[in-house]
Amino acid sequence: MHLLGIDALSREAIVRLLDRADTYFNAAREAKASSAPIATSRALAGRSVVNLFFEASTRTRVSFEVAAKRLGADVVNVAAQASSVSKGETLLDTVKNLAAMGTDVLVMRHPASGAPHFVAGRTPLHVVNAGDGAHEHPTQALLDALTLRRHKGRIEGLRVAICGDILHSRVARSNALLLGKMGAKVHFVAPRTLLPAAADELGAHPGDIEVFDDFDMAIRGVDAVMLLRIQNERLASLSMVPSTAEYARTFGLTAARAAALPDGVLVMHPGPINRGVELAGGVADGARSVVLEQVEAGVAVRMAVLESLFEAAA
Ligand code: ASP
């Protein structure tokens, strides 16, 4: 069993993962509150998880490692730069070699859209997509959904503004699909140069997404504002954004804009934040921000995902 994208998950499967992740989230919170050690289980004892990352990562890689260890699995981290990929080995040969060592799960991040889909099925490993190019980042959308559900009690009927570099964002794509499947509406807002063609068709159903040019209009009436970093590593040309200062003024959640939001509107960001560009530093640290809670939810969601791989295969 693999987790390659939100695309392939039913609404019921999403709810099952969120319910299980919620239990892990609560257990970790309770332990932290009483300064007790966070309980580990033996659910994945004897299994090994390989983190194979061809792009930079802090939160995703570390939280997959923490999640796997909390479930009793062994974890191996492979930084692609230090592997034989740098000597010309193909992706598939690398993965086949990892599988030959008897590993069980491949958590993979790759700059090419579709790379985990290519590998899945060509090896006996369970493959989890930890971000493929500008395509999908399913565990990010799941942890965002868990954060929203914990604060709002539901996902259905919510409105979420997703703001910034939607063109290059796998986070935007996975969130648009998940929120649509769960009955929420999405507002996309970005400079025209950072919006994909037919952006309004990226949801799960027609009508899931409304596209805005104006940031202030886009955040009106929403339950959460999710900011995205400009993906400089994927930018085809620097002319896509005139200047950082102008971008921050036009498409950033500034302190003044955040202060004008009604009570209860959440501020979200998948990280890494470029403070002062898409999100003012004070807002990132402010009372509405659930950015670090998203990170907590990331461990819980990844535990639920890793565990589910083996159950579904049984
Ligand atoms: N961490 C997220 C990702 O890997 C968002 C970002 O890098 O801006 O897609």
Tab-separated table of C-alpha atoms and ligand atoms in Angstrom:
chain	number	residue	atom	x	y	z
A	1	MET	CA	0.000	0.000	0.000
A	2	HIS	CA	1.268	3.478	-0.881
A	3	LEU	CA	0.335	7.085	-0.139
A	4	LEU	CA	1.120	8.965	-3.323
A	5	GLY	CA	-1.426	11.758	-3.307
A	6	ILE	CA	-4.703	13.044	-1.943
A	7	ASP	CA	-6.038	12.360	-5.411
A	8	ALA	CA	-6.327	8.637	-4.651
A	9	LEU	CA	-7.845	8.967	-1.157
A	10	SER	CA	-11.579	8.724	-0.533
A	11	ARG	CA	-13.287	11.025	1.916
A	12	GLU	CA	-13.727	8.030	4.255
A	13	ALA	CA	-10.012	7.193	4.073
A	14	ILE	CA	-9.147	10.810	4.903
A	15	VAL	CA	-11.477	10.795	7.914
A	16	ARG	CA	-9.989	7.511	9.156
A	17	LEU	CA	-6.461	8.921	8.956
A	18	LEU	CA	-7.481	12.156	10.686
A	19	ASP	CA	-9.281	10.299	13.484
A	20	ARG	CA	-6.276	8.139	14.161
A	21	ALA	CA	-3.897	11.100	13.952
A	22	ASP	CA	-6.069	13.005	16.415
A	23	THR	CA	-5.555	10.252	18.987
A	24	TYR	CA	-1.784	10.479	18.540
A	25	PHE	CA	-1.938	14.275	18.724
A	26	ASN	CA	-3.869	14.170	22.008
A	27	ALA	CA	-1.544	11.582	23.528
A	28	ALA	CA	1.514	13.716	22.699
A	29	ARG	CA	-0.165	16.865	24.043
A	30	GLU	CA	-1.096	15.179	27.315
A	31	ALA	CA	2.404	13.821	27.761
A	32	LYS	CA	3.952	17.228	27.072
A	33	ALA	CA	1.536	18.915	29.493
A	34	SER	CA	2.649	16.647	32.336
A	35	SER	CA	6.299	16.589	31.206
A	36	ALA	CA	5.942	12.836	30.789
A	37	PRO	CA	7.706	10.984	27.988
A	38	ILE	CA	5.545	10.579	24.890
A	39	ALA	CA	4.455	6.941	24.733
A	40	THR	CA	5.895	4.788	21.977
A	41	SER	CA	4.209	1.724	20.528
A	42	ARG	CA	5.446	-1.483	18.884
A	43	ALA	CA	3.032	-1.167	15.963
A	44	LEU	CA	5.883	-1.008	13.445
A	45	ALA	CA	8.470	-2.985	15.421
A	46	GLY	CA	10.791	-4.866	13.079
A	47	ARG	CA	9.899	-2.633	10.141
A	48	SER	CA	12.333	-0.196	8.629
A	49	VAL	CA	11.555	3.148	7.079
A	50	VAL	CA	13.953	4.823	4.647
A	51	ASN	CA	13.748	8.590	4.221
A	52	LEU	CA	15.109	9.339	0.736
A	53	PHE	CA	15.134	13.084	0.170
A	54	PHE	CA	16.343	14.701	-3.054
A	55	GLU	CA	15.274	18.174	-1.884
A	56	ALA	CA	15.826	20.136	1.295
A	57	SER	CA	13.482	19.471	4.189
A	58	THR	CA	13.335	20.144	7.902
A	59	ARG	CA	9.791	19.477	9.135
A	60	THR	CA	8.773	16.672	6.795
A	61	ARG	CA	11.938	14.610	7.104
A	62	VAL	CA	12.322	14.973	10.852
A	63	SER	CA	8.647	14.377	11.562
A	64	PHE	CA	8.608	11.189	9.470
A	65	GLU	CA	11.594	10.024	11.505
A	66	VAL	CA	9.990	10.923	14.831
A	67	ALA	CA	6.704	9.328	13.735
A	68	ALA	CA	8.366	6.086	12.660
A	69	LYS	CA	10.370	5.878	15.897
A	70	ARG	CA	7.281	6.464	18.032
A	71	LEU	CA	5.792	3.418	16.303
A	72	GLY	CA	8.872	1.322	17.070
A	73	ALA	CA	10.270	1.235	13.496
A	74	ASP	CA	13.928	1.534	12.538
A	75	VAL	CA	14.706	4.612	10.467
A	76	VAL	CA	17.416	5.203	7.906
A	77	ASN	CA	17.966	8.669	6.453
A	78	VAL	CA	19.538	8.974	3.022
A	79	ALA	CA	20.559	12.413	1.831
A	80	ALA	CA	20.617	12.114	-1.950
A	81	GLN	CA	23.662	14.382	-2.272
A	82	ALA	CA	25.687	11.918	-0.212
A	83	SER	CA	24.365	8.808	-2.008
A	84	SER	CA	25.506	7.104	-5.201
A	85	VAL	CA	22.940	9.142	-7.133
A	86	SER	CA	25.732	11.718	-7.273
A	87	LYS	CA	27.826	9.027	-9.076
A	88	GLY	CA	25.202	8.589	-11.780
A	89	GLU	CA	23.029	5.819	-10.335
A	90	THR	CA	19.399	5.970	-11.480
A	91	LEU	CA	16.537	6.601	-9.090
A	92	LEU	CA	15.119	3.142	-9.698
A	93	ASP	CA	18.466	1.402	-9.134
A	94	THR	CA	18.885	3.340	-5.892
A	95	VAL	CA	15.446	2.297	-4.703
A	96	LYS	CA	15.924	-1.341	-5.761
A	97	ASN	CA	19.136	-1.443	-3.738
A	98	LEU	CA	17.384	-0.037	-0.680
A	99	ALA	CA	14.644	-2.658	-1.086
A	100	ALA	CA	17.246	-5.440	-1.448
A	101	MET	CA	18.408	-4.644	2.076
A	102	GLY	CA	14.994	-5.695	3.343
A	103	THR	CA	13.615	-2.255	4.121
A	104	ASP	CA	9.844	-1.811	4.159
A	105	VAL	CA	8.825	1.808	3.603
A	106	LEU	CA	10.269	4.432	1.285
A	107	VAL	CA	9.428	8.009	2.234
A	108	MET	CA	10.511	9.995	-0.769
A	109	ARG	CA	10.854	13.644	-1.746
A	110	HIS	CA	11.885	14.441	-5.303
A	111	PRO	CA	11.935	17.567	-7.507
A	112	ALA	CA	10.231	15.717	-10.386
A	113	SER	CA	6.451	15.524	-10.316
A	114	GLY	CA	5.418	11.863	-10.465
A	115	ALA	CA	8.741	10.410	-9.231
A	116	PRO	CA	7.148	8.497	-6.301
A	117	HIS	CA	4.400	7.219	-8.631
A	118	PHE	CA	7.076	5.916	-10.994
A	119	VAL	CA	8.864	4.075	-8.204
A	120	ALA	CA	5.717	2.647	-6.569
A	121	GLY	CA	4.919	-0.736	-8.026
A	122	ARG	CA	8.427	-1.165	-9.423
A	123	THR	CA	9.726	-2.202	-5.984
A	124	PRO	CA	8.149	-4.165	-3.132
A	125	LEU	CA	8.415	-1.096	-0.869
A	126	HIS	CA	5.487	0.872	0.458
A	127	VAL	CA	6.030	4.329	-1.021
A	128	VAL	CA	4.986	7.553	0.703
A	129	ASN	CA	5.161	10.787	-1.246
A	130	ALA	CA	6.837	13.450	0.903
A	131	GLY	CA	6.533	16.041	-1.886
A	132	ASP	CA	7.038	15.584	-5.642
A	133	GLY	CA	7.925	18.743	-7.531
A	134	ALA	CA	4.962	21.059	-7.859
A	135	HIS	CA	2.538	18.138	-7.847
A	136	GLU	CA	1.438	16.808	-4.429
A	137	HIS	CA	2.385	16.811	-0.748
A	138	PRO	CA	-0.332	14.612	0.727
A	139	THR	CA	0.839	14.466	4.345
A	140	GLN	CA	1.004	18.278	4.437
A	141	ALA	CA	-2.642	18.528	3.362
A	142	LEU	CA	-3.608	15.920	5.960
A	143	LEU	CA	-1.837	17.770	8.764
A	144	ASP	CA	-3.416	21.039	7.646
A	145	ALA	CA	-6.822	19.352	7.705
A	146	LEU	CA	-6.185	17.963	11.185
A	147	THR	CA	-5.220	21.436	12.424
A	148	LEU	CA	-8.338	22.975	10.884
A	149	ARG	CA	-10.605	20.262	12.265
A	150	ARG	CA	-9.182	20.571	15.767
A	151	HIS	CA	-9.896	24.314	15.788
A	152	LYS	CA	-13.156	24.459	13.882
A	153	GLY	CA	-14.634	21.074	14.824
A	154	ARG	CA	-15.242	20.233	11.146
A	155	ILE	CA	-13.883	20.779	7.657
A	156	GLU	CA	-17.132	20.706	5.720
A	157	GLY	CA	-18.440	24.184	5.031
A	158	LEU	CA	-15.178	25.985	5.861
A	159	ARG	CA	-13.584	28.563	3.557
A	160	VAL	CA	-9.812	28.621	3.332
A	161	ALA	CA	-7.755	31.234	1.479
A	162	ILE	CA	-4.543	29.850	-0.039
A	163	CYS	CA	-2.259	32.735	-0.911
A	164	GLY	CA	1.001	33.005	-2.802
A	165	ASP	CA	2.962	30.900	-5.247
A	166	ILE	CA	0.196	28.521	-6.265
A	167	LEU	CA	1.833	27.791	-9.620
A	168	HIS	CA	4.744	25.931	-8.016
A	169	SER	CA	3.046	24.702	-4.866
A	170	ARG	CA	2.392	21.031	-4.182
A	171	VAL	CA	0.912	22.165	-0.856
A	172	ALA	CA	-1.761	24.208	-2.678
A	173	ARG	CA	-2.618	21.297	-4.974
A	174	SER	CA	-2.958	18.696	-2.221
A	175	ASN	CA	-4.923	21.104	-0.028
A	176	ALA	CA	-7.292	22.060	-2.837
A	177	LEU	CA	-8.070	18.400	-3.454
A	178	LEU	CA	-8.467	17.478	0.207
A	179	LEU	CA	-10.548	20.496	1.158
A	180	GLY	CA	-12.764	19.944	-1.881
A	181	LYS	CA	-13.255	16.276	-1.034
A	182	MET	CA	-14.210	17.209	2.517
A	183	GLY	CA	-16.758	19.822	1.418
A	184	ALA	CA	-14.767	23.015	2.100
A	185	LYS	CA	-14.283	25.915	-0.324
A	186	VAL	CA	-10.921	27.350	-1.329
A	187	HIS	CA	-9.992	30.892	-2.339
A	188	PHE	CA	-6.799	31.068	-4.391
A	189	VAL	CA	-5.022	34.432	-4.546
A	190	ALA	CA	-1.699	35.091	-6.275
A	191	PRO	CA	-0.065	37.383	-8.784
A	192	ARG	CA	-1.179	36.239	-12.264
A	193	THR	CA	2.383	35.061	-12.978
A	194	LEU	CA	2.185	32.649	-10.034
A	195	LEU	CA	-1.217	31.160	-10.853
A	196	PRO	CA	-1.472	28.016	-12.988
A	197	ALA	CA	-3.759	27.979	-16.019
A	198	ALA	CA	-7.238	26.803	-15.054
A	199	ALA	CA	-6.409	27.197	-11.343
A	200	ASP	CA	-10.118	26.946	-10.546
A	201	GLU	CA	-10.088	23.358	-11.824
A	202	LEU	CA	-7.582	22.093	-9.246
A	203	GLY	CA	-10.233	21.156	-6.675
A	204	ALA	CA	-11.981	17.823	-6.271
A	205	HIS	CA	-15.180	19.089	-7.939
A	206	PRO	CA	-16.144	22.062	-10.135
A	207	GLY	CA	-16.863	25.058	-7.930
A	208	ASP	CA	-14.515	24.051	-5.084
A	209	ILE	CA	-12.125	26.893	-5.918
A	210	GLU	CA	-12.632	30.596	-6.503
A	211	VAL	CA	-9.695	32.588	-7.883
A	212	PHE	CA	-8.995	36.178	-6.767
A	213	ASP	CA	-6.572	38.887	-7.904
A	214	ASP	CA	-7.091	40.987	-4.844
A	215	PHE	CA	-5.706	39.749	-1.528
A	216	ASP	CA	-8.150	41.698	0.650
A	217	MET	CA	-11.134	40.330	-1.266
A	218	ALA	CA	-9.741	36.800	-1.058
A	219	ILE	CA	-9.427	36.784	2.727
A	220	ARG	CA	-12.895	38.237	3.324
A	221	GLY	CA	-15.212	35.740	5.052
A	222	VAL	CA	-12.679	32.934	5.365
A	223	ASP	CA	-12.025	30.669	8.358
A	224	ALA	CA	-8.294	30.374	7.716
A	225	VAL	CA	-5.601	32.111	5.693
A	226	MET	CA	-2.818	29.829	4.469
A	227	LEU	CA	0.310	31.579	3.194
A	228	LEU	CA	2.747	29.981	0.781
A	229	ARG	CA	6.414	30.737	0.254
A	230	ILE	CA	7.580	31.786	-3.203
A	231	GLN	CA	9.303	28.633	-4.470
A	232	ASN	CA	12.473	30.345	-5.669
A	233	GLU	CA	13.999	26.963	-6.500
A	234	ARG	CA	11.203	26.344	-9.025
A	235	LEU	CA	10.855	29.877	-10.423
A	236	ALA	CA	11.420	29.875	-14.188
A	237	SER	CA	12.252	33.562	-14.255
A	238	LEU	CA	12.794	36.225	-11.665
A	239	SER	CA	10.406	38.510	-13.543
A	240	MET	CA	7.548	36.461	-12.106
A	241	VAL	CA	7.696	38.670	-9.024
A	242	PRO	CA	8.599	42.367	-9.422
A	243	SER	CA	10.150	42.918	-5.994
A	244	THR	CA	9.941	41.335	-2.585
A	245	ALA	CA	8.751	44.567	-0.984
A	246	GLU	CA	5.967	45.002	-3.506
A	247	TYR	CA	4.985	41.366	-3.196
A	248	ALA	CA	4.740	41.697	0.598
A	249	ARG	CA	2.558	44.812	0.252
A	250	THR	CA	0.230	43.292	-2.329
A	251	PHE	CA	0.103	39.589	-1.515
A	252	GLY	CA	1.505	39.295	2.005
A	253	LEU	CA	-0.366	38.929	5.281
A	254	THR	CA	0.909	42.110	6.897
A	255	ALA	CA	0.330	43.041	10.532
A	256	ALA	CA	-2.372	45.545	9.485
A	257	ARG	CA	-4.253	42.977	7.401
A	258	ALA	CA	-4.039	40.368	10.145
A	259	ALA	CA	-5.325	42.878	12.721
A	260	ALA	CA	-8.388	43.511	10.557
A	261	LEU	CA	-9.344	39.815	10.384
A	262	PRO	CA	-12.328	38.768	12.498
A	263	ASP	CA	-11.712	36.748	15.667
A	264	GLY	CA	-11.195	33.068	15.096
A	265	VAL	CA	-9.590	33.316	11.653
A	266	LEU	CA	-6.546	31.046	11.702
A	267	VAL	CA	-3.189	31.867	10.135
A	268	MET	CA	-1.450	28.839	8.632
A	269	HIS	CA	1.831	28.235	6.815
A	270	PRO	CA	3.462	24.941	5.811
A	271	GLY	CA	6.941	26.362	6.454
A	272	PRO	CA	9.591	27.391	5.813
A	273	ILE	CA	8.341	30.946	6.365
A	274	ASN	CA	10.026	33.847	4.624
A	275	ARG	CA	9.279	36.365	7.363
A	276	GLY	CA	8.290	39.769	6.070
A	277	VAL	CA	7.512	38.455	2.590
A	278	GLU	CA	4.340	36.325	2.508
A	279	LEU	CA	3.835	36.594	6.271
A	280	ALA	CA	4.796	39.296	8.776
A	281	GLY	CA	6.996	37.909	11.550
A	282	GLY	CA	4.716	39.236	14.292
A	283	VAL	CA	1.709	37.544	12.710
A	284	ALA	CA	3.570	34.251	12.404
A	285	ASP	CA	4.212	34.437	16.159
A	286	GLY	CA	0.835	35.960	17.030
A	287	ALA	CA	-2.301	34.601	18.669
A	288	ARG	CA	-4.029	33.514	15.441
A	289	SER	CA	-1.059	31.595	14.165
A	290	VAL	CA	-1.314	27.805	14.303
A	291	VAL	CA	1.964	27.298	12.478
A	292	LEU	CA	3.636	25.283	15.234
A	293	GLU	CA	0.475	23.313	15.850
A	294	GLN	CA	0.644	22.307	12.185
A	295	VAL	CA	4.080	20.912	12.947
A	296	GLU	CA	2.721	18.963	15.944
A	297	ALA	CA	-0.062	17.643	13.728
A	298	GLY	CA	2.594	16.595	11.210
A	299	VAL	CA	4.046	13.977	13.552
A	300	ALA	CA	0.583	12.633	14.428
A	301	VAL	CA	-0.534	12.453	10.792
A	302	ARG	CA	2.668	10.715	9.706
A	303	MET	CA	2.242	8.123	12.476
A	304	ALA	CA	-1.292	7.455	11.213
A	305	VAL	CA	-0.097	7.216	7.603
A	306	LEU	CA	2.827	4.878	8.350
A	307	GLU	CA	0.630	2.582	10.400
A	308	SER	CA	-2.087	2.482	7.752
A	309	LEU	CA	0.315	1.252	5.057
A	310	PHE	CA	0.625	-2.138	6.721
A	311	GLU	CA	-3.009	-2.583	7.706
A	312	ALA	CA	-4.266	-1.949	4.209
A	313	ALA	CA	-1.784	-4.459	2.829
A	314	ALA	CA	-2.954	-7.176	5.219
B	1	ASP	N1	7.627	22.610	2.945
B	1	ASP	C1	6.665	22.750	1.872
B	1	ASP	C2	7.044	21.865	0.701
B	1	ASP	O1	7.975	21.110	0.780
B	1	ASP	C3	6.440	24.158	1.466
B	1	ASP	C4	7.644	24.910	0.968
B	1	ASP	O2	8.735	24.354	0.817
B	1	ASP	O3	7.459	26.094	0.714
B	1	ASP	O4	6.391	21.924	-0.318
